[in-house]
mmCIF file of C-alpha atoms in Angstrom:
data_model
loop_
_atom_site.group_PDB
_atom_site.id
_atom_site.type_symbol
_atom_site.label_atom_id
_atom_site.label_comp_id
_atom_site.label_asym_id
_atom_site.label_seq_id
_atom_site.Cartn_x
_atom_site.Cartn_y
_atom_site.Cartn_z
ATOM 1 C CA MET K 1435 113.135 107.434 112.435
ATOM 2 C CA THR K 1436 114.673 104.179 113.718
ATOM 3 C CA GLU K 1437 118.134 105.255 112.534
ATOM 4 C CA ARG K 1438 117.801 108.615 114.301
ATOM 5 C CA LEU K 1439 116.755 106.885 117.493
ATOM 6 C CA GLY K 1440 119.518 104.327 117.155
ATOM 7 C CA SER K 1441 122.265 106.912 117.028
ATOM 8 C CA ASP K 1442 122.017 107.762 120.731
ATOM 9 C CA THR K 1443 118.707 106.584 122.193
ATOM 10 C CA ARG K 1444 120.020 103.137 123.065
ATOM 11 C CA GLU K 1445 122.880 104.621 125.081
ATOM 12 C CA ARG K 1446 120.534 107.085 126.768
ATOM 13 C CA LEU K 1447 118.237 104.221 127.825
ATOM 14 C CA ILE K 1448 121.204 102.316 129.266
ATOM 15 C CA ALA K 1449 122.364 105.439 131.113
ATOM 16 C CA ALA K 1450 118.867 106.052 132.517
ATOM 17 C CA ALA K 1451 118.574 102.462 133.731
ATOM 18 C CA ALA K 1452 122.070 102.676 135.222
ATOM 19 C CA ASP K 1453 121.116 105.853 137.104
ATOM 20 C CA LEU K 1454 118.018 104.185 138.564
ATOM 21 C CA ILE K 1455 120.029 101.119 139.579
ATOM 22 C CA ALA K 1456 122.760 103.269 141.130
ATOM 23 C CA ALA K 1457 120.174 105.258 143.095
ATOM 24 C CA SER K 1458 118.629 102.117 144.655
ATOM 25 C CA PRO K 1459 121.202 99.282 144.687
ATOM 26 C CA GLY K 1460 119.681 95.825 144.860
ATOM 27 C CA GLU K 1461 116.142 97.044 144.168
ATOM 28 C CA ASP K 1462 114.024 96.496 141.080
ATOM 29 C CA PHE K 1463 113.534 99.347 138.638
ATOM 30 C CA SER K 1464 110.662 100.336 136.384
ATOM 31 C CA LEU K 1465 110.939 100.183 132.607
ATOM 32 C CA ARG K 1466 108.345 102.933 132.453
ATOM 33 C CA ALA K 1467 110.584 105.138 134.604
ATOM 34 C CA VAL K 1468 113.500 104.453 132.239
ATOM 35 C CA CYS K 1469 111.394 105.445 129.225
ATOM 36 C CA GLU K 1470 110.099 108.577 130.948
ATOM 37 C CA ALA K 1471 113.638 109.651 131.788
ATOM 38 C CA VAL K 1472 114.627 109.427 128.124
ATOM 39 C CA GLY K 1473 111.334 110.712 126.711
ATOM 40 C CA VAL K 1474 110.447 107.655 124.636
ATOM 41 C CA LYS K 1475 107.637 105.116 124.690
ATOM 42 C CA MET K 1476 107.895 101.498 125.789
ATOM 43 C CA PRO K 1477 107.994 100.014 122.249
ATOM 44 C CA THR K 1478 111.232 101.933 121.640
ATOM 45 C CA LEU K 1479 112.868 100.238 124.632
ATOM 46 C CA TYR K 1480 111.708 96.811 123.459
ATOM 47 C CA HIS K 1481 112.976 97.620 119.964
ATOM 48 C CA PHE K 1482 116.507 97.987 121.286
ATOM 49 C CA PHE K 1483 116.604 95.390 124.061
ATOM 50 C CA GLY K 1484 113.763 92.940 123.459
ATOM 51 C CA SER K 1485 112.994 92.559 127.159
ATOM 52 C CA LYS K 1486 113.846 93.858 130.598
ATOM 53 C CA GLN K 1487 116.544 91.184 130.878
ATOM 54 C CA GLY K 1488 118.040 92.453 127.639
ATOM 55 C CA LEU K 1489 118.278 95.942 129.136
ATOM 56 C CA ILE K 1490 119.796 94.558 132.343
ATOM 57 C CA GLU K 1491 122.447 92.703 130.339
ATOM 58 C CA ALA K 1492 123.273 95.929 128.499
ATOM 59 C CA VAL K 1493 123.664 97.703 131.855
ATOM 60 C CA ILE K 1494 125.927 94.875 133.077
ATOM 61 C CA GLU K 1495 128.045 95.344 129.957
ATOM 62 C CA HIS K 1496 128.190 99.062 130.719
ATOM 63 C CA GLY K 1497 129.268 98.297 134.286
ATOM 64 C CA PHE K 1498 132.104 96.097 133.066
ATOM 65 C CA ASP K 1499 133.139 98.816 130.605
ATOM 66 C CA LEU K 1500 133.533 101.191 133.548
ATOM 67 C CA TYR K 1501 135.309 98.588 135.659
ATOM 68 C CA ILE K 1502 137.779 97.514 132.976
ATOM 69 C CA GLY K 1503 138.341 101.116 131.946
ATOM 70 C CA ARG K 1504 139.434 101.966 135.470
ATOM 71 C CA LYS K 1505 141.611 98.881 135.799
ATOM 72 C CA SER K 1506 143.318 99.655 132.496
ATOM 73 C CA GLN K 1507 144.409 103.001 133.965
ATOM 74 C CA MET K 1508 146.205 101.304 136.865
ATOM 75 C CA GLU K 1509 149.980 101.402 136.894
ATOM 76 C CA VAL K 1510 151.599 98.036 136.190
ATOM 77 C CA SER K 1511 154.414 97.133 138.570
ATOM 78 C CA GLY K 1512 155.874 94.326 136.475
ATOM 79 C CA ASP K 1513 155.385 91.931 139.399
ATOM 80 C CA PRO K 1514 152.302 89.754 138.712
ATOM 81 C CA ILE K 1515 151.669 89.032 142.397
ATOM 82 C CA GLN K 1516 151.814 92.708 143.307
ATOM 83 C CA ASP K 1517 149.548 93.485 140.358
ATOM 84 C CA ILE K 1518 147.043 90.870 141.595
ATOM 85 C CA ARG K 1519 147.189 92.583 144.997
ATOM 86 C CA SER K 1520 146.542 95.999 143.426
ATOM 87 C CA GLY K 1521 143.789 94.537 141.245
ATOM 88 C CA TRP K 1522 142.100 93.074 144.338
ATOM 89 C CA ASP K 1523 142.001 96.495 146.000
ATOM 90 C CA ALA K 1524 140.708 98.144 142.815
ATOM 91 C CA HIS K 1525 137.976 95.489 142.572
ATOM 92 C CA VAL K 1526 136.800 96.163 146.144
ATOM 93 C CA MET K 1527 136.920 99.935 145.639
ATOM 94 C CA PHE K 1528 134.835 99.689 142.468
ATOM 95 C CA GLY K 1529 132.228 97.533 144.213
ATOM 96 C CA LEU K 1530 131.906 99.881 147.170
ATOM 97 C CA ALA K 1531 131.716 102.946 144.922
ATOM 98 C CA ASN K 1532 129.219 101.316 142.535
ATOM 99 C CA PRO K 1533 127.077 98.858 144.531
ATOM 100 C CA GLY K 1534 124.227 99.023 142.021
ATOM 101 C CA PHE K 1535 126.451 97.998 139.117
ATOM 102 C CA TYR K 1536 128.396 95.511 141.201
ATOM 103 C CA THR K 1537 125.404 93.549 142.461
ATOM 104 C CA LEU K 1538 124.255 93.171 138.866
ATOM 105 C CA MET K 1539 127.742 92.235 137.671
ATOM 106 C CA TYR K 1540 128.541 89.669 140.353
ATOM 107 C CA GLY K 1541 125.614 89.327 142.742
ATOM 108 C CA LYS K 1542 122.761 88.228 140.469
ATOM 109 C CA VAL K 1543 123.403 84.492 140.376
ATOM 110 C CA ARG K 1544 121.364 82.196 138.147
ATOM 111 C CA PRO K 1545 122.347 78.547 137.591
ATOM 112 C CA GLY K 1546 124.131 78.191 134.275
ATOM 113 C CA TYR K 1547 124.149 81.946 133.597
ATOM 114 C CA PHE K 1548 127.503 83.626 133.109
ATOM 115 C CA PRO K 1549 127.421 87.152 131.614
ATOM 116 C CA ALA K 1550 129.725 87.339 128.612
ATOM 117 C CA ALA K 1551 131.061 90.672 129.876
ATOM 118 C CA GLN K 1552 132.341 88.945 133.018
ATOM 119 C CA ALA K 1553 134.802 86.946 130.915
ATOM 120 C CA ARG K 1554 136.639 90.149 129.940
ATOM 121 C CA ALA K 1555 137.491 90.922 133.557
ATOM 122 C CA SER K 1556 138.427 87.301 134.226
ATOM 123 C CA ARG K 1557 140.899 87.352 131.328
ATOM 124 C CA LEU K 1558 142.789 90.230 132.935
ATOM 125 C CA LEU K 1559 143.229 88.225 136.124
ATOM 126 C CA ARG K 1560 144.165 85.028 134.297
ATOM 127 C CA ALA K 1561 146.831 86.889 132.342
ATOM 128 C CA LEU K 1562 148.471 87.772 135.670
ATOM 129 C CA THR K 1563 148.222 84.266 137.115
ATOM 130 C CA HIS K 1564 149.680 82.781 133.925
ATOM 131 C CA ARG K 1565 152.604 85.219 134.183
ATOM 132 C CA ALA K 1566 153.099 84.237 137.817
ATOM 133 C CA SER K 1567 153.028 80.566 136.832
ATOM 134 C CA LYS K 1568 155.689 81.110 134.165
ATOM 135 C CA GLU K 1569 157.840 82.689 136.873
ATOM 136 C CA ASP K 1570 157.290 79.539 138.981
ATOM 137 C CA ARG K 1571 155.585 81.497 141.755
ATOM 138 C CA LEU K 1572 152.376 79.466 142.085
ATOM 139 C CA VAL K 1573 151.712 76.179 143.865
ATOM 140 C CA VAL K 1574 148.435 75.656 141.972
ATOM 141 C CA SER K 1575 147.544 75.923 138.295
ATOM 142 C CA PRO K 1576 147.135 79.479 136.950
ATOM 143 C CA ASP K 1577 143.451 78.905 136.226
ATOM 144 C CA GLN K 1578 142.825 77.585 139.729
ATOM 145 C CA ALA K 1579 144.754 80.521 141.178
ATOM 146 C CA ALA K 1580 142.611 82.980 139.198
ATOM 147 C CA SER K 1581 139.406 81.283 140.352
ATOM 148 C CA HIS K 1582 140.611 81.290 143.960
ATOM 149 C CA VAL K 1583 141.389 85.014 143.821
ATOM 150 C CA LEU K 1584 138.178 85.911 142.005
ATOM 151 C CA VAL K 1585 135.686 84.146 144.250
ATOM 152 C CA THR K 1586 137.274 85.362 147.488
ATOM 153 C CA ASN K 1587 137.570 88.902 146.111
ATOM 154 C CA ILE K 1588 133.895 88.841 145.144
ATOM 155 C CA GLY K 1589 132.884 87.405 148.516
ATOM 156 C CA VAL K 1590 134.714 90.091 150.483
ATOM 157 C CA THR K 1591 133.260 92.838 148.295
ATOM 158 C CA LEU K 1592 129.689 91.540 148.519
ATOM 159 C CA ARG K 1593 129.969 91.254 152.294
ATOM 160 C CA GLN K 1594 130.969 94.910 152.578
ATOM 161 C CA ILE K 1595 128.144 95.936 150.241
ATOM 162 C CA VAL K 1596 125.621 93.954 152.312
ATOM 163 C CA LEU K 1597 126.892 95.618 155.492
ATOM 164 C CA ALA K 1598 127.035 99.014 153.717
ATOM 165 C CA GLU K 1599 130.342 99.606 155.473
ATOM 166 C CA PRO K 1600 133.951 99.277 154.264
ATOM 167 C CA ASP K 1601 136.065 96.749 156.127
ATOM 168 C CA PRO K 1602 139.634 97.271 154.886
ATOM 169 C CA GLU K 1603 141.130 95.046 157.576
ATOM 170 C CA LEU K 1604 139.014 92.077 156.502
ATOM 171 C CA SER K 1605 139.789 92.736 152.836
ATOM 172 C CA ARG K 1606 143.509 92.943 153.538
ATOM 173 C CA ALA K 1607 143.518 89.771 155.648
ATOM 174 C CA VAL K 1608 141.596 87.697 153.103
ATOM 175 C CA ARG K 1609 143.674 89.115 150.245
ATOM 176 C CA GLU K 1610 146.959 88.174 151.886
ATOM 177 C CA GLY K 1611 145.650 84.771 152.923
ATOM 178 C CA THR K 1612 144.514 84.121 149.374
ATOM 179 C CA LEU K 1613 147.886 85.103 147.936
ATOM 180 C CA ALA K 1614 149.592 82.888 150.507
ATOM 181 C CA ALA K 1615 147.404 79.979 149.462
ATOM 182 C CA ILE K 1616 148.164 80.240 145.744
ATOM 183 C CA THR K 1617 151.875 81.013 146.143
ATOM 184 C CA GLY K 1618 152.649 78.666 149.025
ATOM 185 C CA THR K 1619 154.084 81.478 151.127
ATOM 186 C CA GLY K 1620 153.151 82.579 154.633
ATOM 187 C CA PRO K 1621 150.682 80.495 156.629
ATOM 188 C CA SER K 1622 150.132 77.003 155.276
ATOM 189 C CA ARG K 1623 146.416 77.532 155.163
ATOM 190 C CA GLY K 1624 145.307 80.628 153.284
ATOM 191 C CA ALA K 1625 141.850 82.084 153.076
ATOM 192 C CA SER K 1626 139.438 80.292 150.793
ATOM 193 C CA VAL K 1627 135.800 80.558 149.811
ATOM 194 C CA ALA K 1628 135.077 78.213 152.720
ATOM 195 C CA ASP K 1629 136.825 80.660 155.059
ATOM 196 C CA VAL K 1630 134.679 83.545 153.852
ATOM 197 C CA ILE K 1631 131.521 81.414 154.154
ATOM 198 C CA GLU K 1632 132.536 80.455 157.692
ATOM 199 C CA LEU K 1633 133.120 84.114 158.530
ATOM 200 C CA ALA K 1634 129.732 85.098 157.078
ATOM 201 C CA ALA K 1635 127.997 82.389 159.124
ATOM 202 C CA ALA K 1636 129.769 83.571 162.268
ATOM 203 C CA GLN K 1637 128.523 87.112 161.581
ATOM 204 C CA ALA K 1638 124.889 86.063 161.071
ATOM 205 C CA GLN K 1639 123.722 88.265 163.926
ATOM 206 C CA THR K 1640 125.336 91.293 162.293
ATOM 207 C CA LEU K 1641 124.184 90.592 158.747
ATOM 208 C CA GLY K 1642 120.812 89.105 159.621
ATOM 209 C CA PRO K 1643 119.762 85.534 158.757
ATOM 210 C CA SER K 1644 118.340 86.223 155.289
ATOM 211 C CA GLU K 1645 121.300 88.384 154.201
ATOM 212 C CA THR K 1646 123.762 85.801 155.549
ATOM 213 C CA GLN K 1647 122.046 82.969 153.681
ATOM 214 C CA LEU K 1648 121.994 85.005 150.470
ATOM 215 C CA LEU K 1649 125.712 85.833 150.748
ATOM 216 C CA ILE K 1650 126.599 82.170 151.373
ATOM 217 C CA GLU K 1651 124.484 81.101 148.391
ATOM 218 C CA TRP K 1652 126.239 83.676 146.174
ATOM 219 C CA LEU K 1653 129.662 82.482 147.283
ATOM 220 C CA ARG K 1654 128.907 78.809 146.680
ATOM 221 C CA LYS K 1655 127.422 79.418 143.243
ATOM 222 C CA LEU K 1656 130.245 81.759 142.255
ATOM 223 C CA GLU K 1657 132.787 79.132 143.315
ATOM 224 C CA GLU K 1658 131.022 76.452 141.254
ATOM 225 C CA SER K 1659 130.841 78.677 138.154
ATOM 226 C CA ASN K 1660 134.433 79.953 138.305
ATOM 227 C CA VAL K 1661 136.439 76.918 139.411
ATOM 228 C CA SER K 1662 135.287 75.045 136.332
#
């Protein structure tokens, strides 16, 4: 019986949880509702995932599978800086199209917790910054450049998710400022995590005090976890 369940039940449970998360981004979901959607009892869910956190981690993995699958379909220009620019836009588009997945993937911050699936996406970015470094196009180390791009990209995406409204002008401005900062081109002072935090604080009336504080906390913790 376990083998029959294992052939597809695990994936069906992940899909059911993903559907519930997608339907109500940022909200908790019921394990009982997941089981009812698949037509199994609670012990079956615990058999596969051990706990609710185990199921959440499986959904995060599924989210990164979708994200990386879409990025792998992108055309490569051969220019690492242009590919970072395109990757930035794809990252924002994925977050806005999949806020439920995205807030699990990048918005659920716990001290010392770094989902293993997140490393796969980070490797794609670091491959580009290392190529740019070999071409002598960076003024910082490739790892620092990747961290700089990642945390500002995440911050801009989370802000738009919190507002529930795309802001392509903000995304474009922060993207270009970030690229200027890591390449030493354009304005001497590019956008940084501090810039995004400052912008979030300035928009506290729009976001609301609790949402603003949460966004700032996310940004600071993401910067600490990725710069190292």
